[in-house]
Every structure is written in C-alpha cells, then in structure tokens.
PDB file of C-alpha atoms in Angstrom:
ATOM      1  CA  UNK A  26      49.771  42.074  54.440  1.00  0.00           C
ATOM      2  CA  UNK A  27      50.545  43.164  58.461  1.00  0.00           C
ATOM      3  CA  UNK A  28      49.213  46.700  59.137  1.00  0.00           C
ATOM      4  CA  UNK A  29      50.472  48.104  61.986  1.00  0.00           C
ATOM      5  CA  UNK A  30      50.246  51.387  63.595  1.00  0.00           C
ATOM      6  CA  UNK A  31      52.968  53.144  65.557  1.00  0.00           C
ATOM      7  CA  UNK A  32      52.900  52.455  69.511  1.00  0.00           C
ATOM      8  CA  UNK A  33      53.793  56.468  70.199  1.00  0.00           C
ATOM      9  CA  UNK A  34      51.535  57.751  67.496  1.00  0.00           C
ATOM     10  CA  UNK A  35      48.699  60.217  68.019  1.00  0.00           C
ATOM     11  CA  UNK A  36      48.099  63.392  70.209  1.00  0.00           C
ATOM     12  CA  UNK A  37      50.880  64.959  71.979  1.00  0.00           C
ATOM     13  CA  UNK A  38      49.790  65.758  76.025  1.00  0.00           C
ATOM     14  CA  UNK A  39      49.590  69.121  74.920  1.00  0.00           C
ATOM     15  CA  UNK A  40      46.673  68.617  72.418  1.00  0.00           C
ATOM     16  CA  UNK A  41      45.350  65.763  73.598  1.00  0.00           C
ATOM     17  CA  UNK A  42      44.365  67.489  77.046  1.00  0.00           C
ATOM     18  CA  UNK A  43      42.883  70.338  75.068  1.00  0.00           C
ATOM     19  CA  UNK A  44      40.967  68.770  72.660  1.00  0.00           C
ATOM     20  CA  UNK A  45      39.652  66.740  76.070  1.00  0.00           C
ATOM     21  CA  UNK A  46      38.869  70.080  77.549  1.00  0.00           C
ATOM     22  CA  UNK A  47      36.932  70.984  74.304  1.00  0.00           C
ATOM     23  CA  UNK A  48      34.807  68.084  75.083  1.00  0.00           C
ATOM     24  CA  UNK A  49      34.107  68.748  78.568  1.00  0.00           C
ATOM     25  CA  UNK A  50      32.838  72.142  77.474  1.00  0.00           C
ATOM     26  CA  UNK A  51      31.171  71.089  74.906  1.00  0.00           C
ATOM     27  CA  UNK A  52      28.969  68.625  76.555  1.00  0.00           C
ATOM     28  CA  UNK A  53      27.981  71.007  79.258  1.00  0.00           C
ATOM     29  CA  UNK A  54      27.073  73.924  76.527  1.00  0.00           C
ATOM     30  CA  UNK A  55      26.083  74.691  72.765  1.00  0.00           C
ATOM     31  CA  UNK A  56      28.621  77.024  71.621  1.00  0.00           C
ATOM     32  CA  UNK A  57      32.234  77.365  72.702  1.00  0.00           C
ATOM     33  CA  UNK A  58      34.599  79.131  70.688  1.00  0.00           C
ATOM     34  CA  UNK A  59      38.470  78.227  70.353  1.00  0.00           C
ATOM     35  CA  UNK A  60      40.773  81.420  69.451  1.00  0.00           C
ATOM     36  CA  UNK A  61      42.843  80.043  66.729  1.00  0.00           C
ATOM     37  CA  UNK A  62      42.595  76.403  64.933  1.00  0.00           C
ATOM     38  CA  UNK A  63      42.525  73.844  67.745  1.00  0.00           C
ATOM     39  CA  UNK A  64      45.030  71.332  66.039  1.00  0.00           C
ATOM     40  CA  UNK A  65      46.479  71.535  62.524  1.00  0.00           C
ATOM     41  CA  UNK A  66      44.317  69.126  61.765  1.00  0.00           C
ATOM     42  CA  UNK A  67      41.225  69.545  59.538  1.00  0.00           C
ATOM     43  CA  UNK A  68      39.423  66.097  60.232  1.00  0.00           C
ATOM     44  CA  UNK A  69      39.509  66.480  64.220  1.00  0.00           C
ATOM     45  CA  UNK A  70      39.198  69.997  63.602  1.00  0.00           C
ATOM     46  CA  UNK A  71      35.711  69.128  61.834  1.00  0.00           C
ATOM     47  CA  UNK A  72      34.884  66.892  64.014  1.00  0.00           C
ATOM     48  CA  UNK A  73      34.763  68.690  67.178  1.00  0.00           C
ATOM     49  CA  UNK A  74      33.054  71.284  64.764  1.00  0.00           C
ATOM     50  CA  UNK A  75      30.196  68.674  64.653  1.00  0.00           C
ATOM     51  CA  UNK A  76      29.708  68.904  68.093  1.00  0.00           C
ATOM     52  CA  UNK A  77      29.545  72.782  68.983  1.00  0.00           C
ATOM     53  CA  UNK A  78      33.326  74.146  68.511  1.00  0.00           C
ATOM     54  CA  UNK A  79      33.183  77.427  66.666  1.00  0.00           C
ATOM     55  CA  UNK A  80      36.239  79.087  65.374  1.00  0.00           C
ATOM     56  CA  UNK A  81      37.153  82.888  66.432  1.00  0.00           C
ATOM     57  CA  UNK A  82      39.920  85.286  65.662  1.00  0.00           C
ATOM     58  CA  UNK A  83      41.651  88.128  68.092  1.00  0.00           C
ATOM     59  CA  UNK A  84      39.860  90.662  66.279  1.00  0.00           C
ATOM     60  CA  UNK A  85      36.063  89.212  66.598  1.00  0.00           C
ATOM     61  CA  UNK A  86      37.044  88.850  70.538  1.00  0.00           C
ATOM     62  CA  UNK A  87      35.625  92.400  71.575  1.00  0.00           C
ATOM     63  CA  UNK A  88      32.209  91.028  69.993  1.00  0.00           C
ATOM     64  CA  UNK A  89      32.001  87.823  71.855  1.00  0.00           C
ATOM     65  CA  UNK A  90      30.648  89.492  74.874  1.00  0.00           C
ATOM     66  CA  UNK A  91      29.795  87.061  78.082  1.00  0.00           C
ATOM     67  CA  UNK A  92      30.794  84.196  75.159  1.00  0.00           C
ATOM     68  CA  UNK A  93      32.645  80.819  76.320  1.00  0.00           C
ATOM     69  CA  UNK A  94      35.990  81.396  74.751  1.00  0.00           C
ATOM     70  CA  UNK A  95      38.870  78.424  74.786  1.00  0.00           C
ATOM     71  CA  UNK A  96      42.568  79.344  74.523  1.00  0.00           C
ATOM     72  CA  UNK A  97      44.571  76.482  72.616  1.00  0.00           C
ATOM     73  CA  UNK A  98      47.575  74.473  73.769  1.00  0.00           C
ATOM     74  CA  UNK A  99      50.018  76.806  71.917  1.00  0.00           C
ATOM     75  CA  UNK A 100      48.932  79.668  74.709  1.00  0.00           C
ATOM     76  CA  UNK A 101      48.196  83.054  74.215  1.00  0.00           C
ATOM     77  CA  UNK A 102      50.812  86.334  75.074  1.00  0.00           C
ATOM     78  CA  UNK A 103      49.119  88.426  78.232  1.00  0.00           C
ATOM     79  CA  UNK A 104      46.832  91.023  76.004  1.00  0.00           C
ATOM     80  CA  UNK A 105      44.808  88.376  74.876  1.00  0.00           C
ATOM     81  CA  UNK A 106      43.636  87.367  78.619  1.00  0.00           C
ATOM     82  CA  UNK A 107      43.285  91.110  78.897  1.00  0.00           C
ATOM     83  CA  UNK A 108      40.337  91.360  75.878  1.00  0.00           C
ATOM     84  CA  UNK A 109      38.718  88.353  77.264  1.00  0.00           C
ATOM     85  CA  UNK A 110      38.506  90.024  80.902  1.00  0.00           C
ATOM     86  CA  UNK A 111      37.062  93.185  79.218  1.00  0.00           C
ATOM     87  CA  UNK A 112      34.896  91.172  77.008  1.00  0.00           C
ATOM     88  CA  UNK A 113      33.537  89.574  80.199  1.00  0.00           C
ATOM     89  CA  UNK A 114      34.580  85.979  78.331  1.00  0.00           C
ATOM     90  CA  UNK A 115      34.107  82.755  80.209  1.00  0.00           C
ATOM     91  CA  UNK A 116      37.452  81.550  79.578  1.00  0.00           C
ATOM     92  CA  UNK A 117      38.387  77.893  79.274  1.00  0.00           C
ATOM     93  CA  UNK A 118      42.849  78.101  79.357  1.00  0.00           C
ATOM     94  CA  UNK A 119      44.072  74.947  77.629  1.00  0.00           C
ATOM     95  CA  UNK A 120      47.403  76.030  77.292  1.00  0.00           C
ATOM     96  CA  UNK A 121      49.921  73.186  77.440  1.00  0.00           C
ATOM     97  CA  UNK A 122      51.659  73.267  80.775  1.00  0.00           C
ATOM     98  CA  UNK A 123      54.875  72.682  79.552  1.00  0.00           C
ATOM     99  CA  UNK A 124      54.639  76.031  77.038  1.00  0.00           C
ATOM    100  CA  UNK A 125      53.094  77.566  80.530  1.00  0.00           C
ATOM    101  CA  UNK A 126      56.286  76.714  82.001  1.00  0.00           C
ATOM    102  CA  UNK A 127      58.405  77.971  79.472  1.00  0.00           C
ATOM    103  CA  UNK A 128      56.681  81.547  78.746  1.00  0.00           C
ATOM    104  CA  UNK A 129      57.089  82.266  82.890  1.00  0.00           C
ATOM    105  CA  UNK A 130      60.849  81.387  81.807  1.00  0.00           C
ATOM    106  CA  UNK A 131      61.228  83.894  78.605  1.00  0.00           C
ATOM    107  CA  UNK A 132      59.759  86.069  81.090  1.00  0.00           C
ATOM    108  CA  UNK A 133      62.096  85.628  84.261  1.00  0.00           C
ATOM    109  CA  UNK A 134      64.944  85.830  81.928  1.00  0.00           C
ATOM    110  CA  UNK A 135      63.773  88.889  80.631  1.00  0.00           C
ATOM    111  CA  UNK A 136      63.492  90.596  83.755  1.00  0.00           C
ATOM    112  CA  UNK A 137      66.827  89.140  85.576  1.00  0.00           C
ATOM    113  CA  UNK A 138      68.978  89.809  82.153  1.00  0.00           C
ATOM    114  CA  UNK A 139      67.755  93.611  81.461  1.00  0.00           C
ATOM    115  CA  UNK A 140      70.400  93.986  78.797  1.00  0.00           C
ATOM    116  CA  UNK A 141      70.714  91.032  77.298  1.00  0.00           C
ATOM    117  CA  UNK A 142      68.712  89.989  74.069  1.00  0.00           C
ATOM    118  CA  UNK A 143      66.218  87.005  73.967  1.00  0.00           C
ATOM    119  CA  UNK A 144      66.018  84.941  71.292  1.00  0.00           C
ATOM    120  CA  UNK A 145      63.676  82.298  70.619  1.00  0.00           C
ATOM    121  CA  UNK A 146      64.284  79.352  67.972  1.00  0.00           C
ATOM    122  CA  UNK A 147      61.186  78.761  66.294  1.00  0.00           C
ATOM    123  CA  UNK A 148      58.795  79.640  63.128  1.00  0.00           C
ATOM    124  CA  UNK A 149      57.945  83.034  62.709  1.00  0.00           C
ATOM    125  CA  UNK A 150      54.124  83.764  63.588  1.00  0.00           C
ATOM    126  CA  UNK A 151      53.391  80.186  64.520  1.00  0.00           C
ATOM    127  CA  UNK A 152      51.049  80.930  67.784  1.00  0.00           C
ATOM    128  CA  UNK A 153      52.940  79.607  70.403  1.00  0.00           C
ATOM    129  CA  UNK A 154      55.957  81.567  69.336  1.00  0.00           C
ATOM    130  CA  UNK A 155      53.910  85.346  69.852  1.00  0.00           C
ATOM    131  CA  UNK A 156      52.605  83.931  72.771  1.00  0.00           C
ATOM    132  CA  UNK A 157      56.461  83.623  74.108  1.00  0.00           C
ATOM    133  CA  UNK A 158      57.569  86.526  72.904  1.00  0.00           C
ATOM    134  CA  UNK A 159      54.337  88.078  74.317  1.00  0.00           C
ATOM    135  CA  UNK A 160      55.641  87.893  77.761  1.00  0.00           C
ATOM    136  CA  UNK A 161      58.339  90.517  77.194  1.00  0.00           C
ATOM    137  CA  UNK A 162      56.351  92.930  75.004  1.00  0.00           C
ATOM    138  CA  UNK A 163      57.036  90.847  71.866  1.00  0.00           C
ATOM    139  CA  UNK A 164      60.810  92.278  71.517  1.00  0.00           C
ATOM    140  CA  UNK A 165      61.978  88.344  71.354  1.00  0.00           C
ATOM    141  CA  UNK A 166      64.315  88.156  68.251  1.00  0.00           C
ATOM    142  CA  UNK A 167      62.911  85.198  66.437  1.00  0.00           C
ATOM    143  CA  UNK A 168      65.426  82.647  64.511  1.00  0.00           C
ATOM    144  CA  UNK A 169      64.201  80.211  62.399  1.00  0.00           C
ATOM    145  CA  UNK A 170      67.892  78.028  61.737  1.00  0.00           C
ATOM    146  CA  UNK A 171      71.143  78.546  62.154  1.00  0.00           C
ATOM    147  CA  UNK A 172      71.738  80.337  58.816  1.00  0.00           C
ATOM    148  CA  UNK A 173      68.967  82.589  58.383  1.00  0.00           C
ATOM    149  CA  UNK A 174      67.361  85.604  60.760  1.00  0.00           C
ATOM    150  CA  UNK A 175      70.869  86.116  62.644  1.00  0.00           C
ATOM    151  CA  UNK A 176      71.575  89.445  61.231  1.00  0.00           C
ATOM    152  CA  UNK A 177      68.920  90.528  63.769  1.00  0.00           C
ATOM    153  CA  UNK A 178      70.939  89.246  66.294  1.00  0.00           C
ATOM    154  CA  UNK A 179      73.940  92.402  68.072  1.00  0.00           C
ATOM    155  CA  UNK A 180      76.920  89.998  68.971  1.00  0.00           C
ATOM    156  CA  UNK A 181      77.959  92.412  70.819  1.00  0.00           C
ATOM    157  CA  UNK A 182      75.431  92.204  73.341  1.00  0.00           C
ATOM    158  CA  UNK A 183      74.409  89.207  75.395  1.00  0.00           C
ATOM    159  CA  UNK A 184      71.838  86.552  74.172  1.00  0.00           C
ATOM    160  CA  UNK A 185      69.211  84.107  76.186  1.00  0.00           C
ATOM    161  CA  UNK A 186      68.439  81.595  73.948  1.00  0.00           C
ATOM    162  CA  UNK A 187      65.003  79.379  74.194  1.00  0.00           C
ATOM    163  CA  UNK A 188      63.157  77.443  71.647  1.00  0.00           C
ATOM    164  CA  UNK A 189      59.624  76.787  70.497  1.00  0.00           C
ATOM    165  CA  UNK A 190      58.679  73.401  72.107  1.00  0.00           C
ATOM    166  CA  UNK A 191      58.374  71.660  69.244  1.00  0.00           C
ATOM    167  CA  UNK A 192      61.316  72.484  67.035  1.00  0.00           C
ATOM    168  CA  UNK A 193      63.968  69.638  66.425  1.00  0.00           C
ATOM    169  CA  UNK A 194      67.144  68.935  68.361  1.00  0.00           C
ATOM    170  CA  UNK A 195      69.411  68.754  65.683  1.00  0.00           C
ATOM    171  CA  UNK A 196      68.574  72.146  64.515  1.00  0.00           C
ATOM    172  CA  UNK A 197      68.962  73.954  68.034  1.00  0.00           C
ATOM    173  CA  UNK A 198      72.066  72.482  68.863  1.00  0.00           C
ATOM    174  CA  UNK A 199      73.645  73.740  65.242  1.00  0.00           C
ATOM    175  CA  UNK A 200      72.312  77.505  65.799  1.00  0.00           C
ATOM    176  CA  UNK A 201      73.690  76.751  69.332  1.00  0.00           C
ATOM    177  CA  UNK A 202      77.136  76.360  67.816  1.00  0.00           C
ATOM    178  CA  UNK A 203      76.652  79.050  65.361  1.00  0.00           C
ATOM    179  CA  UNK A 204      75.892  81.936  68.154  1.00  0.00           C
ATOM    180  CA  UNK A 205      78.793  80.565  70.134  1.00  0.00           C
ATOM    181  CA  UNK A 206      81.266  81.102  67.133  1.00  0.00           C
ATOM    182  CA  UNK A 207      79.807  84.170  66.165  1.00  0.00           C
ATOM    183  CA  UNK A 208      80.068  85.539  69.657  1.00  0.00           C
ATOM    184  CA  UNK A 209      83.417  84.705  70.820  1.00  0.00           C
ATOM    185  CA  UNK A 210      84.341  87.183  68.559  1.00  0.00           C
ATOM    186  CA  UNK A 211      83.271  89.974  70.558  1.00  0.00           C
ATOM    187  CA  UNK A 212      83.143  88.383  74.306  1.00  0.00           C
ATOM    188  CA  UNK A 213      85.994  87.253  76.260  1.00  0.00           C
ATOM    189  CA  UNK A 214      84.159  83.934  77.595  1.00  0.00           C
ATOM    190  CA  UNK A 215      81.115  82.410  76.686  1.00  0.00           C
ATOM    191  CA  UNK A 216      79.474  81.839  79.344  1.00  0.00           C
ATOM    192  CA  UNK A 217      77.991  85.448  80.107  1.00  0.00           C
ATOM    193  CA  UNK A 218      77.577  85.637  76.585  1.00  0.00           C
ATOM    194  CA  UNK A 219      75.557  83.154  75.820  1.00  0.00           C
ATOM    195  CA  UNK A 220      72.548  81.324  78.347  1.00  0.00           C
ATOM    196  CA  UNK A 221      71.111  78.238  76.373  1.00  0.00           C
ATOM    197  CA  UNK A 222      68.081  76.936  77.429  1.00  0.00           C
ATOM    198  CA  UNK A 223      66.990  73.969  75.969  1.00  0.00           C
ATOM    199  CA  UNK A 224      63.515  74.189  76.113  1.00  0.00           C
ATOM    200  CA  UNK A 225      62.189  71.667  73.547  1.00  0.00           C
ATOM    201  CA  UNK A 226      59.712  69.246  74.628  1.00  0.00           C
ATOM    202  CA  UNK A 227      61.130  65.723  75.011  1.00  0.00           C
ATOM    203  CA  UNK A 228      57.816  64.105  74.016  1.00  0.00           C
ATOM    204  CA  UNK A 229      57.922  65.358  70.495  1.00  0.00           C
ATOM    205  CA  UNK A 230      61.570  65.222  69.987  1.00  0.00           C
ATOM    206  CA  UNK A 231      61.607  61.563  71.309  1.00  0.00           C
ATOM    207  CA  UNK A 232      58.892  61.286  68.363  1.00  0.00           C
ATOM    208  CA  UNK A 233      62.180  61.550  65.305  1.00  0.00           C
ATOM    209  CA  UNK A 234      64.124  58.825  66.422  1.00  0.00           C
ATOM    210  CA  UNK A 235      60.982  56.328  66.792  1.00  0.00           C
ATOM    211  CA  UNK A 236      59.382  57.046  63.644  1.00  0.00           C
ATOM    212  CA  UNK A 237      62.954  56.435  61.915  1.00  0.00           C
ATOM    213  CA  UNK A 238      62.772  53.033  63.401  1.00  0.00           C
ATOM    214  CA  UNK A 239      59.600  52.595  62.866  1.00  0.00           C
ATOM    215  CA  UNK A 240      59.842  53.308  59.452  1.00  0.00           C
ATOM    216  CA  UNK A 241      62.861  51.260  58.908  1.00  0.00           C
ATOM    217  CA  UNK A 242      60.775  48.044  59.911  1.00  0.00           C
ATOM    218  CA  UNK A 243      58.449  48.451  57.349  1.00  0.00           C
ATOM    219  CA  UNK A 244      57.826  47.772  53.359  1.00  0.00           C
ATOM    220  CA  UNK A 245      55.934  51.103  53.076  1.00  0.00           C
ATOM    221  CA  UNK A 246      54.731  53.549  55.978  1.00  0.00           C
ATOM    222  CA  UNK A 247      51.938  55.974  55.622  1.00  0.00           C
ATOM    223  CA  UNK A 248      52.273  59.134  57.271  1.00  0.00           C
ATOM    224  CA  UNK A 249      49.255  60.653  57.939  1.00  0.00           C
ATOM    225  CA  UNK A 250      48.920  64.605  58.656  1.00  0.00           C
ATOM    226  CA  UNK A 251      46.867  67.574  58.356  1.00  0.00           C
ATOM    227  CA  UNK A 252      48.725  69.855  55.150  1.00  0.00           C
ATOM    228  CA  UNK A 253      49.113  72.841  57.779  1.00  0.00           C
ATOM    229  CA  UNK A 254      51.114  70.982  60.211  1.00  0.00           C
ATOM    230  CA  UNK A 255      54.657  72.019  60.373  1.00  0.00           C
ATOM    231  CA  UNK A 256      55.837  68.629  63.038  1.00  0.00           C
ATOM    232  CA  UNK A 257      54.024  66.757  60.313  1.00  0.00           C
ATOM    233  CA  UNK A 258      55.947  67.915  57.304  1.00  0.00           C
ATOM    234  CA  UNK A 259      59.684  67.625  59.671  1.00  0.00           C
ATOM    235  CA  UNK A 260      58.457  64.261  60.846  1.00  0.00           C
ATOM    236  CA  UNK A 261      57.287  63.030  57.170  1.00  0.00           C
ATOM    237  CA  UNK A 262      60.879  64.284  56.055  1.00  0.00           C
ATOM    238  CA  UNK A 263      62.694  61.543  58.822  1.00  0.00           C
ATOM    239  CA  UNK A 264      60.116  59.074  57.375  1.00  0.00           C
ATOM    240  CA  UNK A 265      61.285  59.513  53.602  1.00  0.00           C
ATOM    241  CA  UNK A 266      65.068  59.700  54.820  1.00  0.00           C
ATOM    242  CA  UNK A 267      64.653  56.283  56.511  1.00  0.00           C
ATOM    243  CA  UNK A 268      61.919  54.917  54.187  1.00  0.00           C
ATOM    244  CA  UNK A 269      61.722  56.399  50.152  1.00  0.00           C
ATOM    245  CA  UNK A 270      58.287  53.901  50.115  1.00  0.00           C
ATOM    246  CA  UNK A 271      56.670  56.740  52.399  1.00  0.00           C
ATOM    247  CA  UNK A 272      53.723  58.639  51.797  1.00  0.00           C
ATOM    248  CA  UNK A 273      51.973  61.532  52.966  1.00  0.00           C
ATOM    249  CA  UNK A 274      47.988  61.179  53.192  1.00  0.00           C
ATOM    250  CA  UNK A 275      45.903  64.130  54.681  1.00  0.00           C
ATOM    251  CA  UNK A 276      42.714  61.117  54.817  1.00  0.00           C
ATOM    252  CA  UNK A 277      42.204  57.039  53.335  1.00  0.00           C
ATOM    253  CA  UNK A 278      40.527  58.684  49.935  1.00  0.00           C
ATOM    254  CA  UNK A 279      43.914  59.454  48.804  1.00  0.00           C
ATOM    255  CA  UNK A 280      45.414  56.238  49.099  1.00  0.00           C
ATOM    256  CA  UNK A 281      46.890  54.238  46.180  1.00  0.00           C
ATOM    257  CA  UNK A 282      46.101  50.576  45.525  1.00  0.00           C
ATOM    258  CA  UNK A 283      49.799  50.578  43.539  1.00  0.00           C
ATOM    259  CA  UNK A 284      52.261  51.939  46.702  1.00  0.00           C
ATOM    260  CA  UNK A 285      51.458  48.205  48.605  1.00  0.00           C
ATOM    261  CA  UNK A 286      52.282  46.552  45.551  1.00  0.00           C
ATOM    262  CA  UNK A 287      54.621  43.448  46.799  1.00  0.00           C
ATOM    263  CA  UNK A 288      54.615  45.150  50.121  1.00  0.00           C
ATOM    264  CA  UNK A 289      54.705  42.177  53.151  1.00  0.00           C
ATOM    265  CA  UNK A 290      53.888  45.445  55.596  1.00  0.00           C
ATOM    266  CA  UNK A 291      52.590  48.574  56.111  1.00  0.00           C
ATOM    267  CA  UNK A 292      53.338  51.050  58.787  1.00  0.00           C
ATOM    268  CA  UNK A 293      50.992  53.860  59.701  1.00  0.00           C
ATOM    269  CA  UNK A 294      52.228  56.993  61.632  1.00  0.00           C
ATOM    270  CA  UNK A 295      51.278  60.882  61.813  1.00  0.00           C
ATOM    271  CA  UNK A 296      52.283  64.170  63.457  1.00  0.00           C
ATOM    272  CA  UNK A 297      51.231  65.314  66.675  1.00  0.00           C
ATOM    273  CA  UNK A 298      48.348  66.430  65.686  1.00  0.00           C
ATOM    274  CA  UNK A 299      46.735  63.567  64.055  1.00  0.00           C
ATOM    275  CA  UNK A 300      44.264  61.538  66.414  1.00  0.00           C
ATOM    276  CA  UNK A 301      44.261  58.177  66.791  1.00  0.00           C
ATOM    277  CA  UNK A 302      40.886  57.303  65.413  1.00  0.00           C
ATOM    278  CA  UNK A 303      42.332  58.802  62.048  1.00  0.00           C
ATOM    279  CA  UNK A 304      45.328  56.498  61.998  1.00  0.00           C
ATOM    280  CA  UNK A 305      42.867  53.429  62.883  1.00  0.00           C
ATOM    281  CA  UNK A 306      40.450  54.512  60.057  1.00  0.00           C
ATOM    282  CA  UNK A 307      43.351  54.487  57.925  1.00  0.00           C
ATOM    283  CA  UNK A 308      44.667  51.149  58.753  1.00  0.00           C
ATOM    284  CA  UNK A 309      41.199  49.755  58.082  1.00  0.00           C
ATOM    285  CA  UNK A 310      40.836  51.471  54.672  1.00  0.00           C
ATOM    286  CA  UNK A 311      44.738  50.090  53.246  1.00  0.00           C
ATOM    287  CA  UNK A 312      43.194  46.607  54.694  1.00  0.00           C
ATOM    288  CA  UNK A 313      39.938  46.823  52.241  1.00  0.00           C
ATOM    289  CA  UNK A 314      42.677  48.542  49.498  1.00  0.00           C
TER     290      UNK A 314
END
C-alpha cells in the first residue's frame, strides 16, 4: 500500500516561527514560560515541555517577576505587554506578523471611523480574537457566521468588518452578503456602510482546496490533529466531504488495522498545528499496521 503525506502539510509560518523561537530560548535557558498553549497540539505541546517550556496564565503573570515569558503566534491585546513591563518580564514576542499586521489595522480603523462599529468574524474567546479586539478596548462586536451573533450588530450605524486569520472564505463572504442585505435597509449606498476587509490568511485558506484534492486521490486519508484545534476540526470536515474513508487520529495508537482494508493508498494530512514529525511517525506506524 502507497503512504503518502500531503506536500503543504504541517506548521503554518505563524507557528512554525514560534515554536522555532521556543527553541532558541530554550537552548540558551532552563525555564521559559509561554502565556497560553503554544499550538493546539498536545504532542508538540509535550514535547517542547520536555525541553524547558512551562505553561502560564494572565493571572500567574504578576508572580513571574524578572521570568522569561513568550507571547504565542495568536498575539496578545496591549494590557498584557503592560503586566509583563511591570512584572519586569524578559519578553520573547512570537506573535505572527501577519496577525501583527492586522491588529495595527482593527486599530487604524478604529481611530479613522470614530462612529462606526467594528466587527470581527471569528470564534468567540479564541486568543487571537481578544487580542484584536484588544486594540480598541475590546468593544469589537464578535460574529461567529452569518446567522448567529448579528443581533449585536445596529444597522443603523456603520460597520468595519475584519476576520480572524484563520476563519474560512466561504463563511466570510456569506456574512459579507448578509450585512450588505441587512444594511441597505437603513443606508442609501453601501459603500459608507459597509468597509470589508478581507483579512484571512491566504496560507491557511489555500490549505481547503488542497486537502480536498488531496483527499480525493486517495483510498483512505488520515487526518491527524490535536482534539482542541478548531482549523483541524473545519479542515477534517472538507476531508470527510471529499473522502467518507477519512479519519481523525489525535496519535498512531488509535489507528485501526480494518479502515486500510482493500485500500491501494493512504493519505496523511493534519491542521495547522500538527508538526511534521507527527505526520511522518504516523505514516511509519499505518506502514507496520
């Protein structure tokens, strides 16, 4: 049976340069702490726990005095950096530089658009989300689709939309529609009603359409993903549509000898969050199946 494993598989930039940042600090010094879990993923998540990475909260910040103190990819709104300068923190910023970019945006918009209202497509809580909203005083009205979360939303006022980074396409574009029907109602032309900024990151939305393929070419296709990750359960759900011999594996021990039953191939894939040793350690256990 041909294993393969999907060419645009593993780490997004984002995580991949701060788990490499992790590394760097943790080579040069016994004990760094990351505020928040580095990636939804509990295996790489142990694994740099091996090596020295301790997980902190916001509340145990105060008591990490003089502490090294990392800042994940998802960023972190401005009170954060605030603690860690009174806590006299070495910090170590890992935030992605394209959510960078985009909370200096959320911001700008905020300030140029003083009576408009700023909404941000995403998941409710997740941390790069509060650290968006963050830049404006967290008064960001947060929609999570197109049907729910819009009674927050006055059509009669103004909205500046922008999106989590790693929400899907299809699903900003229909809330997209949705605000414009909702607010031609009450405004004479759209345009000063409604600013879209499409701020999803192309890396991870390029991800849907590949895995589809990719899962398309194969007999069965494990999908491989931390049970936390939220791109990991939307990408596993394009990997059923496209392939109902998909399965979802967190690590090789739950693997079943009976899914590659007949099978002439197996594809392996994950989220964004799922390193590439995992995928290979998979691959090796399905060949020893």
């Amino acid at each position: 049976m041909i294993v393969e494993i999907e060419a645009t598989s593993g780490f997004c930039f984002g995580v991949e340069r701060a788990v490499e940042a992790a590394e760097k600090a943790l080579a040069g010094e016994h004990e760094v702490f990351c505020l928040g879990e580095i990636v939804h993923n509990p295996h790489e998540v142990q694994r740099l726990s091996n090596k020295g990475l301790k997980r902190t909260n916001h509340n145990d910040l105060p008591s990490l005095s003089g502490k090294t103190v990392m800042i994940r990819a998802h960023g972190e709104p401005p009170e954060t950096y605030q603690t860690l300068r009174q806590s006299r923190n070495k910090l170590i910023d890992a935030t992605c530089p394209v959510v960078l970019k985009l909370q200096k945006r959320v911001k700008k918009a905020w300030e140029e658009n003083p009576n408009a209202q700023i909404v941000i497509y995403g998941k409710p809580g997740h941390p790069e989300v509060v650290s968006l909203s963050g830049q404006i005083g967290h008064k960001a009205i947060i929609v999570s689709d197109q049907h729910e979360s819009l009674e927050k939303i006055d059509f009669r006022k103004s909205v500046v939309l922008f999106s989590q980074t790693t929400q899907s396409l299809e699903g900003f574009h229909g809330l997209v529609k949705e605000l414009e029907c909702r607010l031609k109602n009450h405004h004479a032309g759209l345009s000063e009603a409604l600013i879209v900024n499409d701020t999803i990151c192309r890396q991870v939305s390029r991800r849907g359409p590949a895995i589809k393929k990719f899962a398309l070419s194969h007999d069965v296709v494990i999908f491989v993903s931390g049970a936390n990750s939220s791109n990991g359960r939307y990408l596993f759900g394009l990997c059923l549509e496209a392939n109902p011999n998909s399965y979802l594996v967190e690590q090789a021990g739950e693997l079943r000898k009976d899914w590659f039953k007949g099978a002439r191939s197996t594809g392996i894939t994950g989220a964004t969050s799922t390193p590439c040793w995992q995928l290979e350690e998979i691959a090796l256990a399905i060949k020893n199946l």
